[in-house]
């Protein structure tokens, strides 16, 4: 759709950037990490986040062409590309979340728009509005059980699934990319609250924080 | 705390994820200017308050953000059926009263809710199917 | 403190207590010892403590009656420090730990000598039956008089006045089968469901799982029943599809099989949760369980018989006597009289005798009992008086005797001369009541069964009762019922039924029970010694009799008249007896009388557990903008706007003195009017709108026109509901012909997005348009004031020339090296640029602005200054100047109403309703106080005639009011009836202190009325 104004929000020359969890003092929390942690948290900041809106049939072709994976049409489905760096997740019958490595969002949007041509769709860059936090460790599931009413039992939440649900008193996208990891996609303004919630919920199991930055 | 089948997410979710939006199937008059004040007032302000079967509009606010309809029993709180926008309920107060065939409530286009439905309500639905 | 090291009632052997270890505890300041495995109640009984409380109303001495959750009397205050105080703990459910400190909750000044006791002895004339009912029905002032006196003397426990040192948390659980209760039925149900492959949760409220098997006389596979219990628990614990929750009470059974379980994690260890490896652990945990199926294996509560003075300490349930002997190795007395209506009660007498104590007699209400237990008692040489019952207990602070007489149940009379038997303990059994409380929470009505003389649960979808809760009492049948229920539940979830190798339980020949509730006395009920039905609330048979005589025929009314079942025990012991008595008084059957409704929670739950971690810094989400840290570092005071933390103002410290809010706001206002200020406006809601029908959609949801807004332009819009009332406002920018960026109020962001979606999804799905929130993606910085252009020009490549970049234009470019969209819109009336950058880069841009802004004295300002500045310009804030009853016309914003738009936009039709056409509607105006020093109170009511007598005719109220630094006067916005046509008139604002302010109705625009400053 040519009448949509694309916008590359990343500076041509690098400037200081602050992820949504810059305020959360990760370095200090990392320093106090438990020696034998039951749960480990890691922020994966500055990834490219795009919201894709449109009909599944229309989008599928473009997504396969550009990302090399089929659009997950099943509710709750999450798929990754071959090297696991790019993912696309069903959010609603006409909405998907694409997460790609830092710096790829704008070019991806452009290629998708080119592929989609005049179809009715929307692509929205939300990279500045959310961040991704990874949970791992043997007690990660219990931390999630304290946090969300959604059933995170492996029978109900296998790898390759993702949902939008309640987190504490906020909301989050909860995903399970593989057997060993969980991912939370947090809205920027709620990120510190959610992070504090996680740190609190994880305390009894022994918590480690990996300060990752980029 | 209801357990509600979202017909779009195709699974049961906790009530916390939803917002209730009042009575379902209230269509905005196509030509408001042609409405009398009484008709417009009726559209704006007047709603049913039945004891028994009620069709309600809900939104999966923390989830797919889609609106859909719930057929709920206002006494037992049993949810008999959820169905998408644009669809019609297969279970109504009238259909239950007539005991007529309630259609295939397991149809993929709608969601049949069994958890939370009262035995009586389920029995009547099942009876209607038999 | 005196020391009592001996435990006179502790048996030399037997029970599940560890006699090799001693635990010390205090009760009412006196030190005692007990053993691991004891409850506080069993330890008190072991130490011969008879009186544990004073009764609620009559202040009579009360002792321990039961051994579990149904205990009405032994309700204690726990805690060794002020912060650790816990009220209303049932001593029968509190595990003993070393150092436990408990005291009675009732009894002022103490349980042994009680001032209130004399009131009770007068026959309770101070508080007759119906006291509460009549008090509440009387004028409210009467209750105020009684309340202090009643509360002080009744003392229902007290809350700590210091902060709780413990934490509590929640855990969300999901399962295919939740089994509530781990007695024989629950264990066998859990085994069956677990073997089927279902996800199973098994919870039990007691310290140990096993239920009735923990003190059973019966054998399983020829061995003690506890052997099988241990094996079953080991087996369940080894299965990874089973979660075992001990010390966990199912407290609430809510809609759609949502069950709340309260797990007491550390209450058996200490009164403050100990740390584990230095880490905090929650004292208790609320499990929020969504169960596909529930197996209700909650067992049954024994019913006491209702006879005269049945509340004197030493009157116990027969089953409780057995439990104390067999489970805790405690015989709570020396000489026992048993009064029973059934075979089961005989176990107490057999256990008592086997413990080496004397059974004086068994009063059996049946004429010819011949069950196996009866035969065993006869063979043991125990005297059995058939056709009789204990009609009255003797004694004051301890039972000293029992009056036993032949009774005629059908005739409700004593049939022979009473014989007084010397004893110190009376055990009674009137049969069992299935524990139906949880099923009742769902709203289902219990069903009376004559064959078991009890109510069983009504139908609940997804719930299967098993064992005692199902009215099944024989052990072999209970085990089978458990397996059947477990399988039924598993099969409902699509799992195959499994077989369980059940142990062999011997079947017993039983003689039928007789229906006996209230025992007749020689005197009529109203004159007989008090026959207690509800011990916790001091409700007697006579009280129920009076209630029915006064015309209360519904059991729910009887309940409210007498307060039966209103205690923290919810009448677990007394309710069925009460219903039976009401039924007899009314001459009807129990099922005709019906039952009262049990409500959550089954047993009291501490508020901490209900709150969980949603407290203190996690009470509610605090939403931060990308610039939050800067605001904190620069001393901002914050204001809560919804969940957002927004800088309210930035007080400076001048000569060592911190500015007041008034001083800071005045300085910030003048900086914007005369230099340049900057506001973090990131909290404004932002919605990205794409699609060929985006423009059409905007035209339908906004009151004004959007057809011709060109790319590069911005427009202010009003959004109404279909009733014509304003719901939100904001600017929307045309980014491309099919692409718009809508802003909403901070508080309205989520609501507006849902509003757009509901219209799109339900009414106009044919419109091709998508809405997405981008609120968090963008950070927004408003640079405003006469110097704004000069400052921004230093760090942007955008042409800021006033012709090239006009008011209500937006441009793209770089600001501080970061791609930005800059909107030339103004909420201050001054030259203003709203800079939007991706939030990750916002801090860099903000700091760069300050680096360059120093020479302009760039001043950060907060929401308070924003409010003053916008009000000086007459710009409204939705929700402050409007309240859901204000139309755009009421705001005099006709310029923003597109009456001739082709589509009947939302809100339009309502503007021609008679009510919205009224000329005397409250309309927004400006108010200029006659005294410029006066700042009117927001919310102050307005009158036209200050001389009118009270009640005065109120014609409006102040919506916004501030001191204006630039005008050096107070000013206000207000809604006034017909205000638009009253310009120049004087209105009056009578204040609470008697002052009356006068103010002139003026235009809402107080500063720069021509709007020249924002166009420079």
PDB file of N, CA, C and O in Angstrom, chain B residues 1-3 14 16 19 21 26-28 32-33 35-37 40 43-45 57 59 65-67 77 79 85 115-119, chain C residues 174 255-256 258 288 290 459 461 722-723 753-754 757-759 761-763 771-772 903-910 912-914:
ATOM      1  N   UNK B   1     -15.311 -16.747  38.822  1.00  0.00           N
ATOM      2  CA  UNK B   1     -14.287 -16.794  37.772  1.00  0.00           C
ATOM      3  C   UNK B   1     -14.719 -17.740  36.660  1.00  0.00           C
ATOM      4  O   UNK B   1     -14.624 -18.958  36.780  1.00  0.00           O
ATOM      5  N   UNK B   2     -15.207 -17.154  35.594  1.00  0.00           N
ATOM      6  CA  UNK B   2     -15.640 -17.977  34.467  1.00  0.00           C
ATOM      7  C   UNK B   2     -14.428 -18.576  33.748  1.00  0.00           C
ATOM      8  O   UNK B   2     -13.319 -18.074  33.817  1.00  0.00           O
ATOM      9  N   UNK B   3     -14.701 -19.650  33.069  1.00  0.00           N
ATOM     10  CA  UNK B   3     -13.724 -20.242  32.166  1.00  0.00           C
ATOM     11  C   UNK B   3     -14.388 -20.186  30.808  1.00  0.00           C
ATOM     12  O   UNK B   3     -15.422 -20.815  30.596  1.00  0.00           O
ATOM     13  N   UNK B  14      -9.085 -17.879  31.109  1.00  0.00           N
ATOM     14  CA  UNK B  14      -9.620 -17.361  32.360  1.00  0.00           C
ATOM     15  C   UNK B  14     -10.384 -16.051  32.129  1.00  0.00           C
ATOM     16  O   UNK B  14     -10.030 -15.263  31.258  1.00  0.00           O
ATOM     17  N   UNK B  16     -10.295 -13.358  33.626  1.00  0.00           N
ATOM     18  CA  UNK B  16      -9.478 -12.143  33.715  1.00  0.00           C
ATOM     19  C   UNK B  16      -9.059 -11.610  32.353  1.00  0.00           C
ATOM     20  O   UNK B  16      -8.736 -10.439  32.212  1.00  0.00           O
ATOM     21  N   UNK B  19     -13.367  -8.922  28.753  1.00  0.00           N
ATOM     22  CA  UNK B  19     -14.260  -7.872  29.244  1.00  0.00           C
ATOM     23  C   UNK B  19     -15.666  -8.186  28.746  1.00  0.00           C
ATOM     24  O   UNK B  19     -15.846  -8.531  27.579  1.00  0.00           O
ATOM     25  N   UNK B  21     -19.237  -6.873  27.547  1.00  0.00           N
ATOM     26  CA  UNK B  21     -19.642  -5.635  26.887  1.00  0.00           C
ATOM     27  C   UNK B  21     -21.165  -5.517  26.765  1.00  0.00           C
ATOM     28  O   UNK B  21     -21.667  -4.755  25.943  1.00  0.00           O
ATOM     29  N   UNK B  26     -27.180  -6.175  19.516  1.00  0.00           N
ATOM     30  CA  UNK B  26     -27.805  -4.847  19.478  1.00  0.00           C
ATOM     31  C   UNK B  26     -27.222  -4.154  18.245  1.00  0.00           C
ATOM     32  O   UNK B  26     -26.076  -3.745  18.248  1.00  0.00           O
ATOM     33  N   UNK B  27     -28.012  -4.055  17.219  1.00  0.00           N
ATOM     34  CA  UNK B  27     -27.508  -3.437  15.988  1.00  0.00           C
ATOM     35  C   UNK B  27     -27.795  -1.947  16.012  1.00  0.00           C
ATOM     36  O   UNK B  27     -28.868  -1.503  16.433  1.00  0.00           O
ATOM     37  N   UNK B  28     -26.820  -1.178  15.584  1.00  0.00           N
ATOM     38  CA  UNK B  28     -27.041   0.274  15.485  1.00  0.00           C
ATOM     39  C   UNK B  28     -28.010   0.531  14.324  1.00  0.00           C
ATOM     40  O   UNK B  28     -27.816   0.001  13.225  1.00  0.00           O
ATOM     41  N   UNK B  32     -29.865   6.549  11.722  1.00  0.00           N
ATOM     42  CA  UNK B  32     -30.236   7.125  13.024  1.00  0.00           C
ATOM     43  C   UNK B  32     -31.174   8.318  12.897  1.00  0.00           C
ATOM     44  O   UNK B  32     -32.071   8.499  13.715  1.00  0.00           O
ATOM     45  N   UNK B  33     -30.962   9.113  11.846  1.00  0.00           N
ATOM     46  CA  UNK B  33     -31.784  10.320  11.722  1.00  0.00           C
ATOM     47  C   UNK B  33     -33.245   9.982  11.466  1.00  0.00           C
ATOM     48  O   UNK B  33     -34.128  10.797  11.716  1.00  0.00           O
ATOM     49  N   UNK B  35     -34.756   7.635  13.031  1.00  0.00           N
ATOM     50  CA  UNK B  35     -35.319   7.093  14.269  1.00  0.00           C
ATOM     51  C   UNK B  35     -36.057   8.183  15.026  1.00  0.00           C
ATOM     52  O   UNK B  35     -35.599   9.323  15.091  1.00  0.00           O
ATOM     53  N   UNK B  36     -37.158   7.797  15.631  1.00  0.00           N
ATOM     54  CA  UNK B  36     -37.802   8.721  16.569  1.00  0.00           C
ATOM     55  C   UNK B  36     -36.928   8.804  17.815  1.00  0.00           C
ATOM     56  O   UNK B  36     -36.057   7.958  18.037  1.00  0.00           O
ATOM     57  N   UNK B  37     -37.191   9.800  18.633  1.00  0.00           N
ATOM     58  CA  UNK B  37     -36.436   9.902  19.884  1.00  0.00           C
ATOM     59  C   UNK B  37     -36.627   8.651  20.726  1.00  0.00           C
ATOM     60  O   UNK B  37     -35.693   8.172  21.367  1.00  0.00           O
ATOM     61  N   UNK B  40     -34.561   5.824  19.262  1.00  0.00           N
ATOM     62  CA  UNK B  40     -33.124   6.041  19.520  1.00  0.00           C
ATOM     63  C   UNK B  40     -32.812   5.808  21.008  1.00  0.00           C
ATOM     64  O   UNK B  40     -31.807   5.201  21.358  1.00  0.00           O
ATOM     65  N   UNK B  43     -32.581   2.127  21.631  1.00  0.00           N
ATOM     66  CA  UNK B  43     -31.290   1.586  21.186  1.00  0.00           C
ATOM     67  C   UNK B  43     -30.180   1.931  22.192  1.00  0.00           C
ATOM     68  O   UNK B  43     -29.327   1.113  22.511  1.00  0.00           O
ATOM     69  N   UNK B  44     -30.226   3.168  22.684  1.00  0.00           N
ATOM     70  CA  UNK B  44     -29.143   3.610  23.568  1.00  0.00           C
ATOM     71  C   UNK B  44     -29.207   2.975  24.954  1.00  0.00           C
ATOM     72  O   UNK B  44     -28.192   2.553  25.489  1.00  0.00           O
ATOM     73  N   UNK B  45     -30.405   2.937  25.511  1.00  0.00           N
ATOM     74  CA  UNK B  45     -30.492   2.734  26.959  1.00  0.00           C
ATOM     75  C   UNK B  45     -31.166   1.450  27.408  1.00  0.00           C
ATOM     76  O   UNK B  45     -30.955   1.037  28.545  1.00  0.00           O
ATOM     77  N   UNK B  57     -22.262  -9.943  24.622  1.00  0.00           N
ATOM     78  CA  UNK B  57     -21.081  -9.596  23.834  1.00  0.00           C
ATOM     79  C   UNK B  57     -19.883  -9.495  24.776  1.00  0.00           C
ATOM     80  O   UNK B  57     -19.964  -8.830  25.808  1.00  0.00           O
ATOM     81  N   UNK B  59     -15.328  -9.453  24.870  1.00  0.00           N
ATOM     82  CA  UNK B  59     -14.116  -9.274  24.064  1.00  0.00           C
ATOM     83  C   UNK B  59     -12.954  -9.957  24.783  1.00  0.00           C
ATOM     84  O   UNK B  59     -12.842  -9.880  26.007  1.00  0.00           O
ATOM     85  N   UNK B  65      -8.016  -9.941  21.185  1.00  0.00           N
ATOM     86  CA  UNK B  65      -8.702  -8.652  21.035  1.00  0.00           C
ATOM     87  C   UNK B  65      -9.939  -8.757  20.147  1.00  0.00           C
ATOM     88  O   UNK B  65     -10.436  -7.766  19.616  1.00  0.00           O
ATOM     89  N   UNK B  66     -10.471  -9.982  19.990  1.00  0.00           N
ATOM     90  CA  UNK B  66     -11.660 -10.142  19.153  1.00  0.00           C
ATOM     91  C   UNK B  66     -12.929 -10.166  20.005  1.00  0.00           C
ATOM     92  O   UNK B  66     -12.933 -10.702  21.116  1.00  0.00           O
ATOM     93  N   UNK B  67     -13.964  -9.588  19.436  1.00  0.00           N
ATOM     94  CA  UNK B  67     -15.279  -9.626  20.075  1.00  0.00           C
ATOM     95  C   UNK B  67     -16.009 -10.897  19.646  1.00  0.00           C
ATOM     96  O   UNK B  67     -15.827 -11.379  18.517  1.00  0.00           O
ATOM     97  N   UNK B  77     -25.027 -19.517  35.762  1.00  0.00           N
ATOM     98  CA  UNK B  77     -23.785 -18.999  35.172  1.00  0.00           C
ATOM     99  C   UNK B  77     -23.176 -19.983  34.172  1.00  0.00           C
ATOM    100  O   UNK B  77     -22.038 -19.824  33.758  1.00  0.00           O
ATOM    101  N   UNK B  79     -22.139 -21.407  30.839  1.00  0.00           N
ATOM    102  CA  UNK B  79     -21.965 -20.880  29.482  1.00  0.00           C
ATOM    103  C   UNK B  79     -22.296 -22.017  28.529  1.00  0.00           C
ATOM    104  O   UNK B  79     -21.624 -23.047  28.521  1.00  0.00           O
ATOM    105  N   UNK B  85     -18.541 -13.225  15.983  1.00  0.00           N
ATOM    106  CA  UNK B  85     -19.343 -12.119  15.471  1.00  0.00           C
ATOM    107  C   UNK B  85     -19.924 -12.527  14.130  1.00  0.00           C
ATOM    108  O   UNK B  85     -19.270 -13.201  13.333  1.00  0.00           O
ATOM    109  N   UNK B 115     -17.340 -27.185  30.352  1.00  0.00           N
ATOM    110  CA  UNK B 115     -16.949 -26.903  31.727  1.00  0.00           C
ATOM    111  C   UNK B 115     -17.814 -25.765  32.239  1.00  0.00           C
ATOM    112  O   UNK B 115     -17.939 -24.734  31.600  1.00  0.00           O
ATOM    113  N   UNK B 116     -18.421 -25.971  33.364  1.00  0.00           N
ATOM    114  CA  UNK B 116     -19.200 -24.903  33.960  1.00  0.00           C
ATOM    115  C   UNK B 116     -20.663 -24.940  33.578  1.00  0.00           C
ATOM    116  O   UNK B 116     -21.484 -24.323  34.222  1.00  0.00           O
ATOM    117  N   UNK B 117     -21.001 -25.653  32.533  1.00  0.00           N
ATOM    118  CA  UNK B 117     -22.410 -25.755  32.186  1.00  0.00           C
ATOM    119  C   UNK B 117     -23.086 -26.662  33.212  1.00  0.00           C
ATOM    120  O   UNK B 117     -22.531 -27.666  33.629  1.00  0.00           O
ATOM    121  N   UNK B 118     -24.244 -26.291  33.657  1.00  0.00           N
ATOM    122  CA  UNK B 118     -24.908 -27.116  34.659  1.00  0.00           C
ATOM    123  C   UNK B 118     -25.341 -28.427  34.029  1.00  0.00           C
ATOM    124  O   UNK B 118     -25.530 -28.521  32.822  1.00  0.00           O
ATOM    125  N   UNK B 119     -25.479 -29.433  34.870  1.00  0.00           N
ATOM    126  CA  UNK B 119     -25.924 -30.725  34.361  1.00  0.00           C
ATOM    127  C   UNK B 119     -27.240 -30.576  33.618  1.00  0.00           C
ATOM    128  O   UNK B 119     -27.446 -31.138  32.554  1.00  0.00           O
TER     129      UNK B 119
ATOM    130  N   UNK C 174      -3.586 -26.047  37.243  1.00  0.00           N
ATOM    131  CA  UNK C 174      -4.563 -26.629  36.314  1.00  0.00           C
ATOM    132  C   UNK C 174      -4.461 -28.135  36.426  1.00  0.00           C
ATOM    133  O   UNK C 174      -3.363 -28.672  36.595  1.00  0.00           O
ATOM    134  N   UNK C 255     -17.170 -20.558  40.201  1.00  0.00           N
ATOM    135  CA  UNK C 255     -17.740 -20.882  38.896  1.00  0.00           C
ATOM    136  C   UNK C 255     -16.815 -21.752  38.053  1.00  0.00           C
ATOM    137  O   UNK C 255     -15.607 -21.559  38.037  1.00  0.00           O
ATOM    138  N   UNK C 256     -17.417 -22.643  37.328  1.00  0.00           N
ATOM    139  CA  UNK C 256     -16.722 -23.412  36.291  1.00  0.00           C
ATOM    140  C   UNK C 256     -15.504 -24.154  36.853  1.00  0.00           C
ATOM    141  O   UNK C 256     -14.430 -24.141  36.266  1.00  0.00           O
ATOM    142  N   UNK C 258     -13.545 -23.615  39.370  1.00  0.00           N
ATOM    143  CA  UNK C 258     -12.394 -22.839  39.866  1.00  0.00           C
ATOM    144  C   UNK C 258     -12.408 -22.988  41.386  1.00  0.00           C
ATOM    145  O   UNK C 258     -13.364 -22.589  42.047  1.00  0.00           O
ATOM    146  N   UNK C 288      -4.759 -21.304  42.954  1.00  0.00           N
ATOM    147  CA  UNK C 288      -5.971 -20.991  42.181  1.00  0.00           C
ATOM    148  C   UNK C 288      -6.100 -22.096  41.139  1.00  0.00           C
ATOM    149  O   UNK C 288      -5.401 -22.099  40.136  1.00  0.00           O
ATOM    150  N   UNK C 290      -7.857 -24.407  38.398  1.00  0.00           N
ATOM    151  CA  UNK C 290      -8.893 -24.614  37.391  1.00  0.00           C
ATOM    152  C   UNK C 290      -8.897 -26.110  37.105  1.00  0.00           C
ATOM    153  O   UNK C 290      -7.949 -26.639  36.523  1.00  0.00           O
ATOM    154  N   UNK C 459     -26.242 -31.761  42.417  1.00  0.00           N
ATOM    155  CA  UNK C 459     -25.465 -31.916  41.185  1.00  0.00           C
ATOM    156  C   UNK C 459     -24.627 -30.671  40.906  1.00  0.00           C
ATOM    157  O   UNK C 459     -25.125 -29.551  40.967  1.00  0.00           O
ATOM    158  N   UNK C 461     -21.873 -29.692  37.759  1.00  0.00           N
ATOM    159  CA  UNK C 461     -21.198 -30.198  36.574  1.00  0.00           C
ATOM    160  C   UNK C 461     -19.708 -30.333  36.842  1.00  0.00           C
ATOM    161  O   UNK C 461     -19.079 -29.409  37.342  1.00  0.00           O
ATOM    162  N   UNK C 722     -22.406   7.027  21.554  1.00  0.00           N
ATOM    163  CA  UNK C 722     -23.599   7.260  20.737  1.00  0.00           C
ATOM    164  C   UNK C 722     -24.680   8.017  21.502  1.00  0.00           C
ATOM    165  O   UNK C 722     -25.682   8.421  20.934  1.00  0.00           O
ATOM    166  N   UNK C 723     -24.455   8.224  22.806  1.00  0.00           N
ATOM    167  CA  UNK C 723     -25.388   9.063  23.552  1.00  0.00           C
ATOM    168  C   UNK C 723     -25.017  10.540  23.436  1.00  0.00           C
ATOM    169  O   UNK C 723     -25.631  11.387  24.079  1.00  0.00           O
ATOM    170  N   UNK C 753      -8.833   2.265  21.987  1.00  0.00           N
ATOM    171  CA  UNK C 753      -8.494   1.195  21.044  1.00  0.00           C
ATOM    172  C   UNK C 753      -9.615   0.147  21.027  1.00  0.00           C
ATOM    173  O   UNK C 753     -10.049  -0.302  19.959  1.00  0.00           O
ATOM    174  N   UNK C 754     -10.114  -0.207  22.210  1.00  0.00           N
ATOM    175  CA  UNK C 754     -11.200  -1.185  22.264  1.00  0.00           C
ATOM    176  C   UNK C 754     -12.459  -0.615  21.601  1.00  0.00           C
ATOM    177  O   UNK C 754     -13.226  -1.335  20.958  1.00  0.00           O
ATOM    178  N   UNK C 757     -12.153  -0.903  17.946  1.00  0.00           N
ATOM    179  CA  UNK C 757     -12.301  -2.308  17.555  1.00  0.00           C
ATOM    180  C   UNK C 757     -13.761  -2.758  17.628  1.00  0.00           C
ATOM    181  O   UNK C 757     -14.222  -3.511  16.774  1.00  0.00           O
ATOM    182  N   UNK C 758     -14.470  -2.317  18.653  1.00  0.00           N
ATOM    183  CA  UNK C 758     -15.845  -2.819  18.778  1.00  0.00           C
ATOM    184  C   UNK C 758     -16.681  -2.339  17.594  1.00  0.00           C
ATOM    185  O   UNK C 758     -17.478  -3.097  17.038  1.00  0.00           O
ATOM    186  N   UNK C 759     -16.471  -1.098  17.160  1.00  0.00           N
ATOM    187  CA  UNK C 759     -17.227  -0.607  16.002  1.00  0.00           C
ATOM    188  C   UNK C 759     -16.795  -1.317  14.736  1.00  0.00           C
ATOM    189  O   UNK C 759     -17.623  -1.671  13.896  1.00  0.00           O
ATOM    190  N   UNK C 761     -15.383  -4.319  14.485  1.00  0.00           N
ATOM    191  CA  UNK C 761     -15.690  -5.758  14.464  1.00  0.00           C
ATOM    192  C   UNK C 761     -17.184  -6.057  14.479  1.00  0.00           C
ATOM    193  O   UNK C 761     -17.614  -7.076  13.951  1.00  0.00           O
ATOM    194  N   UNK C 762     -17.969  -5.179  15.118  1.00  0.00           N
ATOM    195  CA  UNK C 762     -19.385  -5.529  15.253  1.00  0.00           C
ATOM    196  C   UNK C 762     -20.285  -4.801  14.268  1.00  0.00           C
ATOM    197  O   UNK C 762     -21.333  -5.303  13.906  1.00  0.00           O
ATOM    198  N   UNK C 763     -19.907  -3.580  13.851  1.00  0.00           N
ATOM    199  CA  UNK C 763     -20.823  -2.814  13.005  1.00  0.00           C
ATOM    200  C   UNK C 763     -20.310  -2.627  11.574  1.00  0.00           C
ATOM    201  O   UNK C 763     -21.086  -2.656  10.636  1.00  0.00           O
ATOM    202  N   UNK C 771      -6.099  -1.303  13.372  1.00  0.00           N
ATOM    203  CA  UNK C 771      -5.690  -0.426  14.480  1.00  0.00           C
ATOM    204  C   UNK C 771      -4.648  -1.142  15.317  1.00  0.00           C
ATOM    205  O   UNK C 771      -4.835  -2.310  15.673  1.00  0.00           O
ATOM    206  N   UNK C 772      -3.567  -0.474  15.635  1.00  0.00           N
ATOM    207  CA  UNK C 772      -2.556  -1.070  16.505  1.00  0.00           C
ATOM    208  C   UNK C 772      -2.015  -0.027  17.469  1.00  0.00           C
ATOM    209  O   UNK C 772      -1.741   1.106  17.083  1.00  0.00           O
ATOM    210  N   UNK C 903     -21.949  10.488   6.701  1.00  0.00           N
ATOM    211  CA  UNK C 903     -22.267   9.335   7.546  1.00  0.00           C
ATOM    212  C   UNK C 903     -22.777   9.804   8.909  1.00  0.00           C
ATOM    213  O   UNK C 903     -22.224  10.748   9.479  1.00  0.00           O
ATOM    214  N   UNK C 904     -23.829   9.185   9.411  1.00  0.00           N
ATOM    215  CA  UNK C 904     -24.328   9.570  10.749  1.00  0.00           C
ATOM    216  C   UNK C 904     -23.376   9.123  11.838  1.00  0.00           C
ATOM    217  O   UNK C 904     -23.550   8.091  12.461  1.00  0.00           O
ATOM    218  N   UNK C 905     -22.349   9.911  12.079  1.00  0.00           N
ATOM    219  CA  UNK C 905     -21.249   9.569  12.972  1.00  0.00           C
ATOM    220  C   UNK C 905     -21.729   9.342  14.404  1.00  0.00           C
ATOM    221  O   UNK C 905     -22.813   9.783  14.796  1.00  0.00           O
ATOM    222  N   UNK C 906     -20.884   8.697  15.158  1.00  0.00           N
ATOM    223  CA  UNK C 906     -21.273   8.276  16.506  1.00  0.00           C
ATOM    224  C   UNK C 906     -21.484   9.494  17.397  1.00  0.00           C
ATOM    225  O   UNK C 906     -20.575  10.310  17.571  1.00  0.00           O
ATOM    226  N   UNK C 907     -22.659   9.591  17.922  1.00  0.00           N
ATOM    227  CA  UNK C 907     -22.986  10.695  18.812  1.00  0.00           C
ATOM    228  C   UNK C 907     -23.869  11.743  18.172  1.00  0.00           C
ATOM    229  O   UNK C 907     -24.488  12.547  18.854  1.00  0.00           O
ATOM    230  N   UNK C 908     -23.953  11.733  16.860  1.00  0.00           N
ATOM    231  CA  UNK C 908     -24.650  12.815  16.173  1.00  0.00           C
ATOM    232  C   UNK C 908     -26.150  12.822  16.499  1.00  0.00           C
ATOM    233  O   UNK C 908     -26.696  13.846  16.890  1.00  0.00           O
ATOM    234  N   UNK C 909     -26.756  11.635  16.345  1.00  0.00           N
ATOM    235  CA  UNK C 909     -28.212  11.582  16.516  1.00  0.00           C
ATOM    236  C   UNK C 909     -28.626  12.040  17.917  1.00  0.00           C
ATOM    237  O   UNK C 909     -29.637  12.725  18.086  1.00  0.00           O
ATOM    238  N   UNK C 910     -27.790  11.695  18.887  1.00  0.00           N
ATOM    239  CA  UNK C 910     -28.162  12.013  20.268  1.00  0.00           C
ATOM    240  C   UNK C 910     -28.165  13.519  20.515  1.00  0.00           C
ATOM    241  O   UNK C 910     -28.828  13.987  21.441  1.00  0.00           O
ATOM    242  N   UNK C 912     -29.610  15.667  18.954  1.00  0.00           N
ATOM    243  CA  UNK C 912     -30.915  16.271  18.695  1.00  0.00           C
ATOM    244  C   UNK C 912     -32.011  15.670  19.573  1.00  0.00           C
ATOM    245  O   UNK C 912     -33.186  15.839  19.307  1.00  0.00           O
ATOM    246  N   UNK C 913     -31.602  14.948  20.606  1.00  0.00           N
ATOM    247  CA  UNK C 913     -32.612  14.473  21.570  1.00  0.00           C
ATOM    248  C   UNK C 913     -33.074  15.658  22.422  1.00  0.00           C
ATOM    249  O   UNK C 913     -32.335  16.631  22.602  1.00  0.00           O
ATOM    250  N   UNK C 914     -34.289  15.593  22.942  1.00  0.00           N
ATOM    251  CA  UNK C 914     -34.804  16.736  23.719  1.00  0.00           C
ATOM    252  C   UNK C 914     -33.878  17.119  24.861  1.00  0.00           C
ATOM    253  O   UNK C 914     -33.682  18.314  25.136  1.00  0.00           O
TER     254      UNK C 914
END
